[in-house]
Structure formats: structure tokens, C-alpha cells
Amino acid sequence: MTAGSALWQTIFVSFALILIAFEIVRGWRLGLVRQLVRLLALAAAYGAGFFGGRLLLPLLRPFLRLPDFLISIAAGAILALIVYVAISTLGAILFKRTGEQSARVVRLVYGICGAVLGIFFGLFSVWLVVVAIRSTGAIASAEMRAPDPVEARSPGPPAARPRTLPNEPASMIQSLAKLKNSIELGPFGETVKAVDVVPAETYQILGKVGTLASNPRSAERFLSFPGARELTENPRIIALRDDPEIFELIQQQRYLELLQNPKLIEAMNDPALAAQVKRFEFQKALDYALGKR
């Protein structure tokens, strides 16, 4: 059900072409200078989001019950959005559109140059969509391939095992996995993989994380890895592991409430635990958990 589809790939390519065409028309209308301002706003927003997230952390911490690193990510995104909107708005106030230019030659140069920059913005937007689809699709595909935990643990012949209702994956997970496999299908998929600047190992790691999260046996092997064993012996980790409320939230997959749990926040904000996590060989632990020595 999640195999790549040529139809889905055609739909995605059509969407990408429409998005690029929209940006070309938009670039023609905005003109050269406003497009350059948009480019400047994009670069400034990236810098603000990357470096300025922690600046807003003290301001947002009282309002967001989340670990500090998640608040920093959210703060960086908010700051980047503010910077982008501010610079783009300033450019729209100070500089004219293509149609507002008085000379025909200037209008032509403005329009053509703006349209060329529109191609860049269109390709950039398509790339962001591709990265989002391939990232979430890698996790979804791994969850779809994971064996049923009941069957993996139930002893005896199939007839003697307790009958359980099939646990059908959510339609969203199926769609993400199918869409990811569709855009990676055939020559077009090879082109996507070749031009994507995100390393292929990143998607492989995400897929392994999806398998780990959906396979209890793999999770047990992950926790038995030497470095993971040291982490599980950390007093804060032991307190979380023995907390019935934490266990219930994980069992019921209430992850947002789990991230807002004060005990979890206190543990994730602990500098000593953070340093221990940084030393942890995550990639080797994943390979060990999935049986790859």
C-alpha cells in the first residue's frame, strides 16, 4: 500500500511546476529590487533563527512548558519570521513594483530579473517540501515495515497465539510513506536524491529511529548498548523510568503532554545529563539495536 506510484509522482511534479510558475509570475510583478530584498530577508531570517533562538529563551520560558532546546527552536523560528516580515515589508514600502516603473526598458529589465530570481525562490520552496516529505516519509516507511509487536513476542504456533485485531497504521502515515517513495521513484527520484543537499545518511538515521520507535525488541537492544546502559543508570533517567505518570504518557502516546511534564523538563535541562547525551554514540547504538554490527 505504500509502494511508490507514478501517478503520485506526476501529481507532485505538477505541483512543483505550478509553484515555480507562481514564483516566476510573482517575481515579474515584484521586480528586481524587491526580489533582492526578499533574498536579503531570507538570509537575515536564517541567521536570526540559527543564532538568535537563545536570546528569546528567557522571555518565552515562563509561557512555554517545554525543555529549553525546544523553546530555543521555537524562539528561533519566531525570530526568523519577524525578521523576514520586517525586511520584506520595508522593501515593499521603499521600492516600486515592475508595473510602477515609468520607463518601458526599466520595466522590462525589472520584470525579467525578478522572474529569474523567482525561479530560485520556486526551486527553494520545492526543495523545502521535498526535505519535509523525505524526512517524515522515512520515519513513516520504517514504522510501516516494523513487525507487529504482539506477533514478535507471542510464543507457540500461530494457532495457539491470541487473536488480536490488526493494528492498521494511520492513513496519514501510509500517505507520507507512499508520497516519499513516489518522489524517489525512477529517474526523477534519482535526480531528487542527487540534488538534495541534505545528506542521505540523515534520512537513513530517521528511518532507523522510526524502526526503533515501532519495534519493542529493537528498543530493548538499543537500551542494552553500553553507552545507553550508562544513560539509563543516570539518577534522573532512573527517576523518569520509575515514574508511573511518565510511563502512562509514553504508553498512551501522549507525547505533547510528556514533553510538558515538569520532571522531564528538569531532566532535559540538566547540563550534566546533556553532556552525557552528547558523548553517546547514537549511530552505533542504532546499528546495534537493528542488528547491524
Tab-separated table of C-alpha atoms in Angstrom:
chain	number	residue	atom	x	y	z
A	1	MET	CA	0.000	0.000	0.000
A	2	THR	CA	2.997	2.327	0.416
A	3	ALA	CA	4.870	1.454	-2.784
A	4	GLY	CA	5.805	4.381	-4.985
A	5	SER	CA	3.192	5.486	-7.501
A	6	ALA	CA	3.891	7.076	-10.885
A	7	LEU	CA	0.572	8.917	-10.570
A	8	TRP	CA	1.545	10.408	-7.211
A	9	GLN	CA	4.920	11.393	-8.664
A	10	THR	CA	3.189	13.112	-11.597
A	11	ILE	CA	0.928	14.988	-9.193
A	12	PHE	CA	3.926	16.124	-7.150
A	13	VAL	CA	5.851	17.238	-10.248
A	14	SER	CA	2.773	19.169	-11.410
A	15	PHE	CA	2.539	20.820	-8.004
A	16	ALA	CA	6.243	21.729	-8.154
A	17	LEU	CA	5.918	23.227	-11.632
A	18	ILE	CA	2.869	25.244	-10.588
A	19	LEU	CA	4.752	26.531	-7.532
A	20	ILE	CA	7.753	27.549	-9.646
A	21	ALA	CA	5.487	29.203	-12.232
A	22	PHE	CA	3.734	31.116	-9.452
A	23	GLU	CA	7.077	32.398	-8.156
A	24	ILE	CA	8.155	33.403	-11.667
A	25	VAL	CA	4.981	35.465	-12.165
A	26	ARG	CA	5.317	36.894	-8.684
A	27	GLY	CA	8.953	37.783	-9.351
A	28	TRP	CA	7.992	39.559	-12.583
A	29	ARG	CA	5.405	41.642	-10.739
A	30	LEU	CA	7.652	42.464	-7.753
A	31	GLY	CA	10.662	43.404	-9.851
A	32	LEU	CA	14.408	43.105	-9.356
A	33	VAL	CA	14.929	45.250	-6.252
A	34	ARG	CA	12.039	43.800	-4.248
A	35	GLN	CA	13.213	40.301	-5.128
A	36	LEU	CA	16.707	41.159	-3.923
A	37	VAL	CA	15.168	42.450	-0.697
A	38	ARG	CA	13.320	39.132	-0.341
A	39	LEU	CA	16.635	37.322	-0.803
A	40	LEU	CA	18.249	39.520	1.833
A	41	ALA	CA	15.292	38.921	4.159
A	42	LEU	CA	15.632	35.170	3.680
A	43	ALA	CA	19.346	35.222	4.532
A	44	ALA	CA	18.804	37.508	7.528
A	45	ALA	CA	15.945	35.345	8.796
A	46	TYR	CA	18.128	32.240	8.569
A	47	GLY	CA	20.892	33.935	10.553
A	48	ALA	CA	18.456	35.267	13.147
A	49	GLY	CA	16.781	31.897	13.551
A	50	PHE	CA	20.049	30.000	13.783
A	51	PHE	CA	21.889	32.292	16.182
A	52	GLY	CA	19.118	34.195	17.951
A	53	GLY	CA	16.969	31.389	19.331
A	54	ARG	CA	18.548	31.505	22.784
A	55	LEU	CA	18.064	35.273	23.006
A	56	LEU	CA	14.309	34.786	23.321
A	57	LEU	CA	14.604	31.758	25.604
A	58	PRO	CA	14.322	33.717	28.908
A	59	LEU	CA	11.284	35.600	27.582
A	60	LEU	CA	9.399	32.521	26.366
A	61	ARG	CA	10.322	30.097	29.137
A	62	PRO	CA	7.563	31.341	31.526
A	63	PHE	CA	4.920	30.858	28.821
A	64	LEU	CA	6.054	27.569	27.268
A	65	ARG	CA	6.311	24.487	29.442
A	66	LEU	CA	8.870	22.699	27.287
A	67	PRO	CA	12.553	21.738	27.503
A	68	ASP	CA	14.959	24.593	26.784
A	69	PHE	CA	16.201	23.227	23.467
A	70	LEU	CA	12.652	23.006	22.107
A	71	ILE	CA	11.918	26.532	23.302
A	72	SER	CA	15.101	27.704	21.552
A	73	ILE	CA	13.940	26.117	18.297
A	74	ALA	CA	10.516	27.745	18.609
A	75	ALA	CA	12.080	31.087	19.559
A	76	GLY	CA	14.438	30.905	16.592
A	77	ALA	CA	11.533	30.209	14.238
A	78	ILE	CA	9.553	33.149	15.658
A	79	LEU	CA	12.542	35.486	15.417
A	80	ALA	CA	13.257	34.383	11.848
A	81	LEU	CA	9.640	35.038	10.865
A	82	ILE	CA	9.706	38.511	12.448
A	83	VAL	CA	12.963	39.433	10.683
A	84	TYR	CA	11.713	38.162	7.321
A	85	VAL	CA	8.389	40.017	7.552
A	86	ALA	CA	10.064	43.240	8.752
A	87	ILE	CA	12.639	43.368	5.949
A	88	SER	CA	10.125	42.330	3.275
A	89	THR	CA	7.658	44.972	4.449
A	90	LEU	CA	10.362	47.632	4.474
A	91	GLY	CA	11.321	46.677	0.923
A	92	ALA	CA	7.714	46.904	-0.216
A	93	ILE	CA	7.472	50.422	1.256
A	94	LEU	CA	10.743	51.751	-0.154
A	95	PHE	CA	10.897	50.200	-3.626
A	96	LYS	CA	8.496	50.121	-6.566
A	97	ARG	CA	6.997	47.133	-8.352
A	98	THR	CA	7.724	46.419	-12.007
A	99	GLY	CA	4.444	47.963	-13.133
A	100	GLU	CA	5.184	51.163	-11.230
A	101	GLN	CA	8.350	51.898	-13.204
A	102	SER	CA	7.943	54.753	-15.668
A	103	ALA	CA	10.372	53.706	-18.436
A	104	ARG	CA	9.499	50.666	-20.584
A	105	VAL	CA	13.107	49.446	-20.698
A	106	VAL	CA	13.373	49.627	-16.912
A	107	ARG	CA	10.096	47.710	-16.560
A	108	LEU	CA	11.415	45.002	-18.893
A	109	VAL	CA	14.733	44.654	-17.042
A	110	TYR	CA	12.963	44.688	-13.662
A	111	GLY	CA	10.479	42.067	-14.795
A	112	ILE	CA	12.980	39.673	-16.377
A	113	CYS	CA	15.449	39.859	-13.499
A	114	GLY	CA	12.639	39.485	-10.965
A	115	ALA	CA	11.333	36.419	-12.822
A	116	VAL	CA	14.813	34.837	-12.845
A	117	LEU	CA	15.034	35.298	-9.082
A	118	GLY	CA	11.527	33.865	-8.918
A	119	ILE	CA	12.897	30.613	-10.335
A	120	PHE	CA	15.301	30.464	-7.400
A	121	PHE	CA	12.529	31.074	-4.865
A	122	GLY	CA	10.356	28.459	-6.562
A	123	LEU	CA	13.112	25.833	-6.517
A	124	PHE	CA	13.914	26.694	-2.908
A	125	SER	CA	10.264	26.223	-1.912
A	126	VAL	CA	10.106	22.895	-3.751
A	127	TRP	CA	13.295	21.769	-2.004
A	128	LEU	CA	11.803	22.568	1.410
A	129	VAL	CA	8.740	20.481	0.533
A	130	VAL	CA	10.950	17.611	-0.680
A	131	VAL	CA	13.020	17.641	2.519
A	132	ALA	CA	9.858	17.622	4.651
A	133	ILE	CA	8.350	14.733	2.661
A	134	ARG	CA	11.555	12.654	2.633
A	135	SER	CA	12.173	13.227	6.362
A	136	THR	CA	8.686	12.394	7.607
A	137	GLY	CA	8.310	9.705	4.948
A	138	ALA	CA	11.496	7.962	6.092
A	139	ILE	CA	10.083	7.636	9.604
A	140	ALA	CA	6.656	6.600	8.307
A	141	SER	CA	8.147	3.958	5.983
A	142	ALA	CA	10.134	2.476	8.849
A	143	GLU	CA	7.024	2.294	11.047
A	144	MET	CA	5.104	0.584	8.224
A	145	ARG	CA	7.830	-2.053	7.845
A	146	ALA	CA	8.119	-2.739	11.563
A	147	PRO	CA	6.855	-6.170	12.669
A	148	ASP	CA	3.770	-6.419	14.825
A	149	PRO	CA	4.988	-6.405	18.437
A	150	VAL	CA	2.352	-8.913	19.537
A	151	GLU	CA	3.380	-11.454	16.914
A	152	ALA	CA	7.057	-10.828	17.599
A	153	ARG	CA	6.608	-11.661	21.276
A	154	SER	CA	3.875	-14.316	21.251
A	155	PRO	CA	5.311	-17.842	21.720
A	156	GLY	CA	3.940	-21.026	20.215
A	157	PRO	CA	2.427	-21.829	16.837
A	158	PRO	CA	0.207	-19.219	15.134
A	159	ALA	CA	-2.961	-21.117	16.009
A	160	ALA	CA	-2.103	-21.046	19.706
A	161	ARG	CA	-1.431	-17.321	19.768
A	162	PRO	CA	-4.148	-14.978	20.991
A	163	ARG	CA	-6.037	-13.429	18.099
A	164	THR	CA	-5.808	-9.669	18.003
A	165	LEU	CA	-7.372	-7.151	15.750
A	166	PRO	CA	-4.946	-5.864	13.105
A	167	ASN	CA	-3.360	-2.611	14.076
A	168	GLU	CA	-3.743	-0.687	10.841
A	169	PRO	CA	-1.357	2.274	10.555
A	170	ALA	CA	-2.942	5.680	10.386
A	171	SER	CA	-3.814	6.842	6.912
A	172	MET	CA	-1.502	9.835	7.366
A	173	ILE	CA	1.482	7.537	7.944
A	174	GLN	CA	0.548	5.489	4.887
A	175	SER	CA	0.231	8.615	2.754
A	176	LEU	CA	3.565	10.048	3.908
A	177	ALA	CA	5.354	6.770	3.212
A	178	LYS	CA	3.741	6.433	-0.220
A	179	LEU	CA	4.470	10.053	-1.157
A	180	LYS	CA	8.111	9.698	-0.112
A	181	ASN	CA	8.511	6.501	-2.138
A	182	SER	CA	6.754	8.132	-5.096
A	183	ILE	CA	9.060	11.128	-5.386
A	184	GLU	CA	12.067	8.776	-5.109
A	185	LEU	CA	10.745	6.565	-7.917
A	186	GLY	CA	12.652	6.057	-11.182
A	187	PRO	CA	14.954	8.579	-12.918
A	188	PHE	CA	13.151	11.517	-11.314
A	189	GLY	CA	13.798	10.021	-7.880
A	190	GLU	CA	17.486	9.571	-8.670
A	191	THR	CA	17.636	13.247	-9.671
A	192	VAL	CA	15.944	14.264	-6.424
A	193	LYS	CA	18.463	12.262	-4.387
A	194	ALA	CA	21.374	13.721	-6.363
A	195	VAL	CA	20.404	17.392	-5.965
A	196	ASP	CA	19.147	17.198	-2.375
A	197	VAL	CA	21.789	18.887	-0.217
A	198	VAL	CA	20.621	17.031	2.896
A	199	PRO	CA	22.952	14.022	3.335
A	200	ALA	CA	21.403	10.632	2.573
A	201	GLU	CA	22.630	9.414	5.984
A	202	THR	CA	20.234	11.873	7.638
A	203	TYR	CA	17.227	10.155	6.058
A	204	GLN	CA	18.720	6.745	6.906
A	205	ILE	CA	19.049	7.749	10.553
A	206	LEU	CA	15.446	8.996	10.591
A	207	GLY	CA	14.335	5.665	9.144
A	208	LYS	CA	16.247	3.791	11.835
A	209	VAL	CA	14.661	5.980	14.513
A	210	GLY	CA	11.222	5.134	13.098
A	211	THR	CA	12.023	1.419	13.213
A	212	LEU	CA	13.337	1.729	16.749
A	213	ALA	CA	10.231	3.590	17.938
A	214	SER	CA	7.869	0.987	16.492
A	215	ASN	CA	9.747	-2.187	17.438
A	216	PRO	CA	9.932	-3.056	21.173
A	217	ARG	CA	12.690	-5.629	20.647
A	218	SER	CA	14.874	-3.104	18.861
A	219	ALA	CA	14.209	-0.617	21.655
A	220	GLU	CA	15.360	-3.190	24.217
A	221	ARG	CA	18.556	-3.829	22.250
A	222	PHE	CA	19.126	-0.083	21.988
A	223	LEU	CA	18.897	0.262	25.765
A	224	SER	CA	21.351	-2.612	26.220
A	225	PHE	CA	24.060	-0.819	24.208
A	226	PRO	CA	26.974	0.102	26.566
A	227	GLY	CA	26.551	3.860	26.252
A	228	ALA	CA	22.783	3.617	26.567
A	229	ARG	CA	23.176	1.472	29.656
A	230	GLU	CA	25.217	4.235	31.288
A	231	LEU	CA	22.493	6.731	30.423
A	232	THR	CA	19.793	4.531	31.917
A	233	GLU	CA	21.789	4.400	35.157
A	234	ASN	CA	21.732	8.201	35.457
A	235	PRO	CA	19.680	9.147	38.567
A	236	ARG	CA	17.421	11.473	36.581
A	237	ILE	CA	16.736	8.807	33.968
A	238	ILE	CA	16.011	6.268	36.701
A	239	ALA	CA	13.544	8.691	38.308
A	240	LEU	CA	11.759	9.178	34.985
A	241	ARG	CA	11.736	5.450	34.257
A	242	ASP	CA	10.201	4.629	37.638
A	243	ASP	CA	7.598	7.397	37.431
A	244	PRO	CA	4.157	5.871	36.744
A	245	GLU	CA	2.869	9.099	35.200
A	246	ILE	CA	5.716	9.170	32.663
A	247	PHE	CA	5.164	5.503	31.845
A	248	GLU	CA	1.452	6.091	31.307
A	249	LEU	CA	2.068	9.051	28.977
A	250	ILE	CA	4.500	7.016	26.880
A	251	GLN	CA	2.196	4.003	26.792
A	252	GLN	CA	-0.725	6.152	25.637
A	253	GLN	CA	1.500	8.013	23.122
A	254	ARG	CA	0.589	11.397	24.643
A	255	TYR	CA	3.912	12.887	23.606
A	256	LEU	CA	2.962	16.560	23.864
A	257	GLU	CA	1.888	16.129	27.488
A	258	LEU	CA	5.066	14.102	28.041
A	259	LEU	CA	7.239	16.993	26.830
A	260	GLN	CA	5.349	19.347	29.161
A	261	ASN	CA	5.917	17.140	32.201
A	262	PRO	CA	7.944	19.127	34.813
A	263	LYS	CA	10.121	16.135	35.738
A	264	LEU	CA	11.039	15.505	32.124
A	265	ILE	CA	11.755	19.214	31.552
A	266	GLU	CA	14.023	19.308	34.621
A	267	ALA	CA	15.920	16.241	33.410
A	268	MET	CA	16.336	17.507	29.841
A	269	ASN	CA	17.589	20.875	31.097
A	270	ASP	CA	20.237	19.236	33.304
A	271	PRO	CA	23.710	20.245	31.934
A	272	ALA	CA	25.408	17.072	33.236
A	273	LEU	CA	22.854	14.823	31.555
A	274	ALA	CA	23.097	16.875	28.349
A	275	ALA	CA	26.879	16.431	28.291
A	276	GLN	CA	26.468	12.679	28.812
A	277	VAL	CA	23.989	12.526	25.929
A	278	LYS	CA	26.414	14.392	23.640
A	279	ARG	CA	29.078	11.754	24.341
A	280	PHE	CA	26.637	8.960	23.494
A	281	GLU	CA	27.394	7.196	20.160
A	282	PHE	CA	23.871	7.357	18.817
A	283	GLN	CA	24.610	5.983	15.339
A	284	LYS	CA	26.427	2.900	16.705
A	285	ALA	CA	23.620	2.305	19.177
A	286	LEU	CA	21.042	2.426	16.365
A	287	ASP	CA	23.025	-0.064	14.282
A	288	TYR	CA	23.370	-2.343	17.294
A	289	ALA	CA	19.643	-2.125	18.056
A	290	LEU	CA	18.740	-3.038	14.476
A	291	GLY	CA	21.208	-5.918	14.351
A	292	LYS	CA	23.860	-4.162	12.219
A	293	ARG	CA	27.242	-4.815	13.749
